[in-house]
CSV table of C-alpha atoms and ligand atoms in Angstrom, one decimal:
chain,number,residue,atom,x,y,z
A,30,MET,CA,0.8,20.6,-14.2
A,31,SER,CA,-1.9,21.1,-16.5
A,32,ASP,CA,-2.6,24.1,-18.8
A,33,GLU,CA,-5.8,22.7,-20.4
A,34,GLY,CA,-7.7,20.7,-17.8
A,35,PRO,CA,-7.7,16.7,-17.5
A,36,SER,CA,-8.0,14.5,-20.6
A,37,PRO,CA,-11.5,13.7,-21.3
A,38,LEU,CA,-9.3,9.8,-21.4
A,39,LEU,CA,-9.6,10.2,-17.4
A,40,PRO,CA,-10.6,7.2,-16.4
A,41,GLU,CA,-13.5,6.4,-14.1
A,42,PRO,CA,-13.3,3.7,-11.9
A,43,THR,CA,-16.0,1.7,-9.9
A,44,PRO,CA,-16.2,2.8,-6.3
A,45,LEU,CA,-15.0,-0.2,-5.4
A,46,GLN,CA,-11.5,-0.7,-7.7
A,47,ARG,CA,-10.7,2.8,-6.1
A,48,HIS,CA,-8.2,2.7,-3.6
A,49,GLN,CA,-7.3,-0.7,-4.0
A,50,ARG,CA,-4.0,-0.8,-5.7
A,51,TYR,CA,-1.3,-0.7,-3.5
A,52,ASP,CA,1.3,-2.0,-5.4
A,53,ALA,CA,3.4,1.1,-5.7
A,54,TRP,CA,3.5,1.6,-2.6
A,55,SER,CA,6.5,1.6,-0.9
A,56,PRO,CA,7.1,-1.4,1.9
A,57,SER,CA,9.4,1.3,3.9
A,58,LEU,CA,5.9,3.3,4.5
A,59,SER,CA,3.9,0.6,5.8
A,60,ILE,CA,0.5,1.9,7.9
A,61,ALA,CA,2.7,0.7,11.2
A,62,ARG,CA,5.4,3.1,10.1
A,63,LEU,CA,3.7,6.0,9.3
A,64,ASN,CA,1.6,5.6,12.6
A,65,ALA,CA,5.2,5.8,14.3
A,66,ILE,CA,6.0,9.2,12.4
A,67,HIS,CA,5.0,11.3,15.4
A,68,GLN,CA,4.9,14.8,13.3
A,69,GLU,CA,2.3,17.0,13.2
A,70,THR,CA,-0.1,16.7,9.9
A,71,PRO,CA,0.2,17.5,7.2
A,72,PHE,CA,3.6,15.8,6.0
A,73,LEU,CA,4.9,14.3,3.2
A,74,VAL,CA,7.2,11.5,3.7
A,75,CYS,CA,9.2,10.0,0.6
A,76,ASP,CA,11.4,6.9,0.7
A,77,LEU,CA,14.4,8.1,-1.2
A,78,ASP,CA,15.4,4.3,-2.1
A,79,THR,CA,12.1,4.3,-4.7
A,80,ILE,CA,13.6,6.9,-6.5
A,81,GLY,CA,17.0,5.3,-6.6
A,82,ARG,CA,14.9,2.2,-7.9
A,83,ARG,CA,12.7,4.3,-10.3
A,84,TYR,CA,16.1,5.7,-11.7
A,85,GLU,CA,18.2,2.6,-12.2
A,86,GLU,CA,15.0,0.8,-13.9
A,87,LEU,CA,14.7,3.8,-16.4
A,88,THR,CA,18.8,3.8,-17.3
A,89,GLY,CA,19.1,0.0,-17.5
A,90,LEU,CA,16.2,0.0,-20.1
A,91,LEU,CA,17.7,2.8,-22.3
A,92,PRO,CA,21.6,2.5,-22.0
A,93,GLY,CA,23.2,5.8,-22.3
A,94,LEU,CA,20.1,7.7,-21.5
A,95,ALA,CA,21.1,11.4,-20.0
A,96,VAL,CA,18.5,11.6,-17.3
A,97,PHE,CA,17.6,15.4,-16.7
A,98,PHE,CA,15.3,15.3,-13.6
A,99,ALA,CA,12.0,17.7,-14.2
A,100,MET,CA,12.8,19.5,-10.9
A,101,LYS,CA,9.2,21.1,-11.0
A,102,SER,CA,7.8,17.6,-9.9
A,103,ASN,CA,9.6,17.9,-6.3
A,104,SER,CA,12.5,20.5,-5.7
A,105,ALA,CA,13.0,19.5,-2.2
A,106,ALA,CA,17.0,19.4,-1.6
A,107,PRO,CA,17.2,15.8,-0.3
A,108,ILE,CA,15.5,14.4,-3.5
A,109,LEU,CA,17.9,16.8,-6.1
A,110,ARG,CA,20.5,15.5,-3.9
A,111,THR,CA,19.6,12.1,-4.1
A,112,ILE,CA,19.4,12.0,-8.3
A,113,ARG,CA,22.7,13.7,-8.4
A,114,SER,CA,24.1,11.4,-6.6
A,115,LEU,CA,22.4,8.6,-8.8
A,116,GLY,CA,24.5,10.6,-11.5
A,117,GLY,CA,21.1,12.6,-12.9
A,118,SER,CA,21.0,16.5,-14.0
A,119,PHE,CA,17.8,18.6,-14.0
A,120,GLU,CA,15.7,20.2,-16.5
A,121,ILE,CA,14.8,23.7,-15.0
A,122,ALA,CA,11.7,26.3,-15.7
A,123,SER,CA,13.3,29.6,-14.1
A,124,VAL,CA,16.3,31.2,-12.5
A,125,ALA,CA,15.2,29.7,-8.9
A,126,GLU,CA,15.2,26.3,-10.2
A,127,LEU,CA,18.7,27.1,-11.6
A,128,ARG,CA,19.7,28.2,-7.9
A,129,MET,CA,18.2,25.2,-6.4
A,130,ALA,CA,20.2,22.6,-8.8
A,131,GLU,CA,23.2,24.4,-8.3
A,132,ALA,CA,22.8,24.6,-4.2
A,133,ALA,CA,22.4,20.4,-5.0
A,134,GLY,CA,25.8,20.4,-6.8
A,135,ALA,CA,24.6,20.5,-10.7
A,136,ALA,CA,26.7,22.9,-12.9
A,137,ALA,CA,24.8,25.1,-15.0
A,138,ALA,CA,26.4,23.8,-17.8
A,139,ASP,CA,24.6,20.2,-17.0
A,140,LEU,CA,21.1,21.2,-17.0
A,141,LEU,CA,18.8,22.0,-19.6
A,142,TYR,CA,16.2,25.0,-19.8
A,143,SER,CA,13.1,23.2,-21.3
A,144,ASN,CA,10.6,25.7,-20.4
A,145,PRO,CA,9.8,26.9,-24.5
A,146,VAL,CA,9.0,30.7,-23.2
A,147,LYS,CA,11.2,32.5,-20.7
A,148,PRO,CA,11.5,35.8,-19.2
A,149,PRO,CA,14.2,37.7,-21.0
A,150,ALA,CA,15.8,38.3,-17.4
A,151,HIS,CA,16.2,34.6,-16.9
A,152,ILE,CA,17.4,33.8,-19.7
A,153,ALA,CA,20.2,36.1,-18.9
A,154,ALA,CA,20.9,35.1,-15.8
A,155,ALA,CA,20.9,31.6,-16.7
A,156,ALA,CA,23.3,32.4,-19.8
A,157,ALA,CA,25.8,34.5,-17.3
A,158,ALA,CA,25.7,31.6,-14.7
A,159,GLY,CA,27.0,29.5,-17.5
A,160,LEU,CA,24.1,27.2,-18.6
A,161,THR,CA,24.3,26.8,-22.6
A,162,ARG,CA,21.1,24.7,-24.0
A,163,PHE,CA,17.5,26.0,-24.0
A,164,ALA,CA,14.5,25.0,-25.5
A,165,PHE,CA,12.1,27.1,-27.6
A,166,ASP,CA,9.1,26.7,-29.9
A,167,SER,CA,8.6,29.8,-32.0
A,168,GLU,CA,10.9,32.7,-33.7
A,169,ALA,CA,10.1,35.2,-31.0
A,170,GLU,CA,11.7,33.0,-28.4
A,171,LEU,CA,14.6,32.2,-30.9
A,172,ARG,CA,15.0,36.1,-31.2
A,173,LYS,CA,15.3,36.7,-27.5
A,174,LEU,CA,17.5,34.0,-27.0
A,175,ALA,CA,19.6,35.1,-29.8
A,176,GLU,CA,19.8,38.7,-28.0
A,177,HIS,CA,20.3,37.5,-24.2
A,178,ALA,CA,22.1,34.1,-24.5
A,179,PRO,CA,24.0,34.8,-28.0
A,180,GLY,CA,25.6,31.5,-29.5
A,181,ALA,CA,23.4,29.2,-27.1
A,182,SER,CA,22.5,25.9,-28.2
A,183,VAL,CA,19.2,25.7,-28.7
A,184,TYR,CA,16.4,23.0,-29.4
A,185,ALA,CA,13.1,22.6,-30.3
A,186,ARG,CA,10.0,21.4,-28.5
A,187,LEU,CA,7.8,19.5,-31.8
A,188,ARG,CA,4.2,19.9,-30.6
A,189,VAL,CA,3.0,16.3,-30.4
A,190,ALA,CA,-0.2,14.4,-29.9
A,191,ASP,CA,-1.0,14.3,-26.2
A,192,ASP,CA,-4.5,12.9,-26.0
A,193,THR,CA,-3.7,9.7,-24.3
A,194,SER,CA,-2.3,11.5,-20.9
A,195,LEU,CA,-3.9,12.8,-18.4
A,196,PHE,CA,-2.5,16.4,-18.2
A,197,PRO,CA,-1.9,17.5,-22.0
A,198,LEU,CA,0.7,20.2,-22.9
A,199,SER,CA,0.7,20.5,-26.4
A,200,GLN,CA,-2.0,23.3,-26.8
A,201,LYS,CA,0.1,25.8,-24.8
A,202,PHE,CA,3.6,24.5,-25.8
A,203,GLY,CA,5.4,23.0,-29.3
A,204,ALA,CA,6.4,23.9,-32.9
A,205,SER,CA,4.9,22.0,-36.0
A,206,VAL,CA,7.1,19.4,-37.7
A,207,GLU,CA,7.5,22.0,-40.6
A,208,ALA,CA,8.0,24.8,-38.0
A,209,ALA,CA,10.7,23.4,-35.9
A,210,GLY,CA,12.9,22.5,-39.1
A,211,ASP,CA,12.4,26.4,-40.5
A,212,LEU,CA,13.2,27.7,-37.1
A,213,LEU,CA,16.4,25.2,-36.2
A,214,LEU,CA,17.8,26.5,-39.8
A,215,LEU,CA,16.7,30.5,-38.3
A,216,ALA,CA,18.8,29.6,-35.2
A,217,ARG,CA,21.9,29.0,-37.1
A,218,ASP,CA,21.2,32.2,-39.2
A,219,LEU,CA,20.9,33.8,-36.0
A,220,GLY,CA,24.4,32.8,-34.5
A,221,LEU,CA,23.0,29.8,-32.8
A,222,VAL,CA,23.9,26.7,-32.7
A,223,PRO,CA,20.6,24.0,-33.7
A,224,TYR,CA,21.7,21.6,-31.2
A,225,GLY,CA,18.6,19.4,-30.9
A,226,LEU,CA,14.7,18.1,-30.5
A,227,THR,CA,12.5,17.6,-27.9
A,228,PHE,CA,8.7,17.3,-26.9
A,229,HIS,CA,6.1,16.7,-24.5
A,230,VAL,CA,3.4,13.5,-25.0
A,231,GLY,CA,1.7,14.9,-21.6
A,232,SER,CA,2.0,14.3,-17.9
A,233,GLN,CA,1.1,10.8,-17.0
A,234,CYS,CA,0.7,9.8,-20.3
A,235,THR,CA,-0.6,5.7,-20.7
A,236,ASN,CA,0.0,4.9,-24.3
A,237,ALA,CA,3.2,3.9,-25.3
A,238,MET,CA,2.9,4.5,-28.6
A,239,ALA,CA,2.5,8.1,-28.2
A,240,TRP,CA,6.3,7.8,-27.5
A,241,GLU,CA,6.5,6.3,-30.8
A,242,ARG,CA,4.8,8.8,-32.9
A,243,ALA,CA,6.7,11.8,-31.2
A,244,VAL,CA,10.0,9.7,-32.0
A,245,GLU,CA,8.5,9.8,-35.6
A,246,GLN,CA,8.1,13.2,-35.7
A,247,CYS,CA,11.8,14.0,-34.8
A,248,ALA,CA,13.0,11.6,-37.6
A,249,VAL,CA,10.7,13.9,-40.4
A,250,VAL,CA,12.8,17.3,-38.9
A,251,MET,CA,16.1,15.3,-38.6
A,252,ARG,CA,16.0,14.2,-42.3
A,253,ARG,CA,15.3,17.9,-43.7
A,254,LEU,CA,17.9,19.4,-41.5
A,255,MET,CA,20.3,16.5,-43.2
A,256,ARG,CA,19.5,18.1,-46.3
A,257,ALA,CA,20.3,21.4,-45.3
A,258,GLY,CA,23.8,20.2,-43.8
A,259,VAL,CA,22.3,20.2,-40.1
A,260,ARG,CA,23.1,17.1,-37.9
A,261,LEU,CA,21.6,17.7,-34.3
A,262,GLU,CA,23.4,16.7,-31.4
A,263,MET,CA,20.2,15.9,-29.1
A,264,LEU,CA,17.2,14.0,-28.8
A,265,ASN,CA,15.5,14.5,-25.9
A,266,LEU,CA,12.3,12.6,-25.0
A,267,GLY,CA,10.9,15.0,-22.5
A,268,GLY,CA,8.9,13.7,-19.2
A,269,GLY,CA,5.5,11.9,-19.4
A,270,LEU,CA,6.1,8.7,-18.1
A,271,PRO,CA,3.2,7.4,-16.0
A,272,ALA,CA,3.3,6.7,-12.3
A,273,ARG,CA,1.0,4.0,-10.7
A,274,TYR,CA,-2.0,5.5,-8.5
A,275,THR,CA,-5.5,3.6,-8.9
A,276,THR,CA,-5.4,2.5,-12.5
A,277,PRO,CA,-3.2,0.4,-14.4
A,278,VAL,CA,-0.5,2.3,-16.8
A,279,PRO,CA,1.9,0.4,-18.9
A,280,GLY,CA,5.3,-0.5,-17.4
A,281,VAL,CA,8.2,1.4,-18.4
A,282,SER,CA,9.9,-1.9,-19.6
A,283,LEU,CA,6.9,-1.4,-22.3
A,284,ILE,CA,7.6,2.1,-23.0
A,285,ALA,CA,11.2,2.0,-23.1
A,286,ALA,CA,11.0,-1.2,-26.0
A,287,VAL,CA,8.8,0.9,-28.0
A,288,ILE,CA,10.9,4.2,-28.1
A,289,GLY,CA,14.1,1.8,-28.3
A,290,ALA,CA,12.4,0.6,-31.9
A,291,ALA,CA,11.4,4.2,-32.7
A,292,LEU,CA,15.0,5.3,-32.4
A,293,ASP,CA,16.4,2.3,-34.5
A,294,ARG,CA,14.8,4.0,-37.7
A,295,LEU,CA,15.7,7.5,-36.9
A,296,PRO,CA,18.2,8.5,-40.0
A,297,TYR,CA,21.1,8.7,-37.4
A,298,ARG,CA,21.2,8.6,-33.3
A,299,PRO,CA,22.0,12.4,-32.2
A,300,PRO,CA,25.1,11.6,-29.7
A,301,VAL,CA,23.0,12.7,-26.4
A,302,LEU,CA,19.6,11.1,-25.9
A,303,ALA,CA,17.9,12.7,-22.7
A,304,ALA,CA,14.7,12.4,-20.8
A,305,GLU,CA,13.3,14.5,-18.2
A,306,PRO,CA,11.1,12.3,-16.2
A,307,GLY,CA,9.2,14.0,-13.2
A,308,ARG,CA,6.1,12.3,-12.3
A,309,TYR,CA,7.9,8.8,-13.0
A,310,LEU,CA,10.9,9.2,-10.7
A,311,VAL,CA,9.5,10.7,-7.4
A,312,ALA,CA,5.6,10.2,-7.4
A,313,GLU,CA,5.7,7.0,-6.0
A,314,SER,CA,8.1,7.6,-3.3
A,315,GLY,CA,6.1,9.5,-1.2
A,316,VAL,CA,3.1,9.5,0.8
A,317,LEU,CA,1.2,12.4,2.0
A,318,ALA,CA,-0.5,12.1,5.4
A,319,ALA,CA,-3.2,14.2,6.3
A,320,THR,CA,-5.8,14.1,9.7
A,321,VAL,CA,-9.2,13.8,9.5
A,322,ILE,CA,-10.7,17.4,10.9
A,323,GLY,CA,-14.3,17.0,10.3
A,324,ILE,CA,-17.1,14.3,9.3
A,325,ASP,CA,-20.5,15.1,8.3
A,326,ASP,CA,-23.1,13.5,6.7
A,327,ARG,CA,-24.5,16.2,3.6
A,328,ARG,CA,-27.7,15.0,1.8
A,329,GLY,CA,-26.7,11.3,2.1
A,330,ASP,CA,-23.4,11.8,1.5
A,331,ARG,CA,-20.1,11.3,4.0
A,332,TRP,CA,-17.8,14.0,4.0
A,333,VAL,CA,-14.7,13.7,5.2
A,334,TYR,CA,-12.7,16.8,5.8
A,335,LEU,CA,-8.6,16.5,6.1
A,336,ASP,CA,-6.2,19.1,6.6
A,337,VAL,CA,-4.5,18.6,3.5
A,338,GLY,CA,-6.5,19.9,0.4
A,339,GLY,CA,-5.8,21.2,-2.8
A,340,TYR,CA,-4.1,24.2,-1.9
A,341,ASN,CA,-1.6,22.7,0.7
A,342,GLY,CA,-0.6,19.8,-1.2
A,343,MET,CA,-3.1,18.0,-4.0
A,344,MET,CA,-3.5,20.6,-6.6
A,345,GLU,CA,-3.7,17.7,-9.1
A,346,ALA,CA,-6.7,16.4,-7.6
A,347,VAL,CA,-8.6,20.0,-7.7
A,348,GLN,CA,-7.2,20.1,-11.1
A,349,THR,CA,-8.9,16.5,-12.5
A,350,GLY,CA,-12.1,17.6,-10.5
A,351,GLY,CA,-11.6,14.9,-7.7
A,352,ARG,CA,-12.3,12.2,-10.3
A,353,TRP,CA,-9.0,11.0,-9.9
A,354,HIS,CA,-7.7,8.7,-7.3
A,355,PHE,CA,-4.9,8.1,-5.4
A,356,PRO,CA,-4.4,5.2,-3.3
A,357,LEU,CA,-5.8,5.8,0.4
A,358,LEU,CA,-4.7,4.3,3.7
A,359,THR,CA,-5.6,5.1,7.0
A,360,SER,CA,-4.2,4.9,10.5
A,361,ARG,CA,-7.0,3.0,12.0
A,362,PRO,CA,-6.0,-0.5,13.8
A,363,ASP,CA,-9.3,-1.9,12.0
A,364,HIS,CA,-8.7,-0.2,8.6
A,365,TYR,CA,-8.0,-3.9,6.7
A,366,ARG,CA,-11.2,-5.2,8.8
A,367,ALA,CA,-13.6,-2.4,9.1
A,368,ALA,CA,-16.4,-2.3,6.4
A,369,SER,CA,-15.8,0.6,3.5
A,370,GLY,CA,-18.0,2.8,2.4
A,371,THR,CA,-17.6,5.9,-0.4
A,372,ALA,CA,-17.0,9.3,1.1
A,373,THR,CA,-16.1,12.9,-0.4
A,374,VAL,CA,-12.9,13.8,0.8
A,375,THR,CA,-12.4,17.6,0.6
A,376,GLY,CA,-9.9,19.9,2.2
A,377,PRO,CA,-9.8,22.5,5.2
A,378,SER,CA,-10.0,25.6,3.1
A,379,CYS,CA,-13.3,28.0,3.1
A,380,ASP,CA,-13.0,26.7,-0.7
A,381,SER,CA,-15.2,23.7,-2.2
A,382,SER,CA,-12.9,23.6,-5.3
A,383,ASP,CA,-10.6,22.0,-2.5
A,384,THR,CA,-12.1,18.7,-2.8
A,385,LEU,CA,-10.0,15.9,-3.9
A,386,PHE,CA,-12.2,12.9,-4.3
A,387,TYR,CA,-15.7,12.2,-4.7
A,388,GLY,CA,-16.8,8.4,-4.3
A,389,ALA,CA,-13.6,7.7,-2.5
A,390,ALA,CA,-13.7,4.2,-0.2
A,391,LEU,CA,-12.5,4.5,3.1
A,392,PRO,CA,-13.6,2.3,6.3
A,393,THR,CA,-17.0,3.1,8.0
A,394,THR,CA,-15.4,3.8,11.1
A,395,LEU,CA,-13.0,6.6,10.2
A,396,GLY,CA,-13.6,9.2,13.1
A,397,LEU,CA,-12.3,13.1,13.9
A,398,GLY,CA,-8.5,12.7,14.4
A,399,ASP,CA,-7.8,9.5,12.4
A,400,ARG,CA,-5.0,10.2,9.8
A,401,VAL,CA,-5.7,9.4,6.4
A,402,TYR,CA,-2.4,8.5,4.0
A,403,ILE,CA,-2.5,9.5,0.2
A,404,GLY,CA,0.0,7.4,-1.7
A,405,THR,CA,1.7,8.0,-4.3
A,406,ALA,CA,2.1,11.5,-3.6
A,407,GLY,CA,5.8,12.0,-4.1
A,408,ALA,CA,5.1,14.1,-7.5
A,409,TYR,CA,3.6,17.9,-8.1
A,410,THR,CA,2.3,18.0,-4.3
A,411,SER,CA,4.9,19.9,-2.4
A,412,SER,CA,6.2,22.0,-5.0
A,413,TYR,CA,2.6,22.9,-5.8
A,414,ALA,CA,1.5,23.8,-2.4
A,415,SER,CA,0.4,27.1,-0.7
A,416,SER,CA,-0.6,28.6,2.7
A,417,PHE,CA,-3.8,29.4,1.5
A,418,ASN,CA,-6.6,30.2,4.1
A,419,GLY,CA,-3.7,30.0,7.0
A,420,PHE,CA,-3.2,26.1,5.9
A,421,PRO,CA,0.6,25.2,5.6
A,422,PRO,CA,2.0,23.2,3.3
A,423,PRO,CA,3.4,19.7,4.2
A,424,THR,CA,6.4,19.5,6.4
A,425,LEU,CA,9.1,17.1,4.2
A,426,LEU,CA,10.0,14.0,5.9
A,427,TYR,CA,12.4,11.4,4.2
A,428,VAL,CA,13.1,8.1,4.7
A,429,GLY,CA,15.6,5.4,3.1
A,430,ALA,CA,19.4,5.5,2.3
A,431,GLY,CA,19.6,7.8,-0.5
A,432,PRO,CA,22.9,9.4,-0.6
A,433,ALA,CA,23.3,8.9,2.8
A,434,ARG,CA,26.2,11.2,3.2
A,435,LEU,CA,24.2,14.0,1.8
A,436,LEU,CA,21.0,13.6,4.2
A,437,PRO,CA,20.6,16.0,7.8
A,438,LEU,CA,21.2,14.4,10.5
A,439,PRO,CA,18.7,12.3,11.9
A,440,GLY,CA,15.6,14.9,13.7
A,441,GLY,CA,17.7,17.8,12.3
A,442,HIS,CA,15.5,20.5,11.1
A,443,ARG,CA,16.2,22.3,8.0
A,444,SER,CA,15.5,25.3,6.4
A,445,ASP,CA,13.2,23.7,3.7
A,446,ARG,CA,11.2,22.7,6.8
A,447,SER,CA,12.5,18.9,5.4
A,448,VAL,CA,13.5,16.6,8.3
A,449,ALA,CA,14.9,13.3,8.3
A,450,VAL,CA,13.4,10.4,9.9
A,451,ALA,CA,14.2,6.8,10.7
A,452,VAL,CA,11.4,4.3,10.7
B,520,PLP,C1,9.7,20.7,-20.0
B,520,PLP,C2,8.9,19.8,-19.3
B,520,PLP,N1,9.8,18.7,-19.3
B,520,PLP,C3,9.5,17.3,-18.3
B,520,PLP,C4,8.4,17.7,-17.5
B,520,PLP,C5,8.0,16.5,-16.4
B,520,PLP,O1,6.7,16.0,-17.1
B,520,PLP,P1,6.3,14.4,-16.0
B,520,PLP,O2,6.1,15.0,-14.6
B,520,PLP,O3,5.1,14.2,-16.5
B,520,PLP,O4,7.6,13.7,-16.4
B,520,PLP,C6,7.7,18.7,-17.6
B,520,PLP,C7,6.2,18.8,-17.0
B,520,PLP,O5,5.7,19.9,-16.8
B,520,PLP,C8,7.7,19.8,-18.6
B,520,PLP,O6,7.1,20.9,-18.7
């Protein structure tokens, strides 16, 4: 998720605060239910109903919002079909994502291609498929779009403050307010349609005011364009809505209220109000199950080795240097009774940067063969997973009704290694 490493604002919970927050844990994925899943680990089980609840909460708070799920966060087919069945569409980053979105029933014309810098061949293939809306943040990208997707609708990505997010993005992407206005006017001269504005406050953004500031920057560009006779069709709020891990985050109702008030101060309301939530929709739906494959005492520190690590599912733990914590449960029958001790939790590969958590609180009774359940693991896990060192990505499982008619048959294996389970 990150292009710049973790934010300096990374919270530093005390060991006892860590892993103690289970308010985001789906009741459908209790320890007993997880223990009953007889599937080799690692597996990632997602509760499709959680996704439905998150989707409805967001669209209820911002009426008229068009949701374009950032499929990079979890592009598994049952997740995409669930979001499609709820009325959502997708934000894509590449032609491969376009094809997955189409396979989930979305028309190319309904997608947003929001990666600001795209390979020319991907632009041409997307345009040929009928996709018409593309992000950009530079003159070079605009010229590329004019050549490979003539007549396309383009939206400028603004560079906004992202210092209150865990994964900032604005070093790599975004045009200044001044440049965005000029570029949207240049788009018109190049035969493109100056369609809208977008921004990204950074992923896992924990300050509602970041959206307010960003919408205010959009207002400045909109006023400038109005003077040049251009009215925009779309304001796209991007991603960044936070999920609950182990430290408190603002609720989406607070963020939506701040956004709503900022929208009221715009010079006009573009007809399309869009957002590209990724983490917010899927993170809390998932639990990643791993097995303890080794335990050792190293220089007075308890090291717990799991069959899942940074490379086969927990890349964001690596990106944050093992300092960002996910809620943890275990398969131990005495999980809630046993004394808790701190541990360094690491992955199965021969690489030490594979380590997930330093100072994690786990039962002192945890032993070889026990499972560790990592909560809030539905986003940026399976989509990042590789088979480095020969350790496989998690098998994908689903619970919840979701769009029931679209689910694979119970127990039936799918080509994307997902299995429907009833627990
Ligand atoms: C263009 C774009 N939109 C949306 C997202 C989703 O962000 P998040 O998962 O923080 O909601 C991303 C993530 O990198 C992105 O690059």
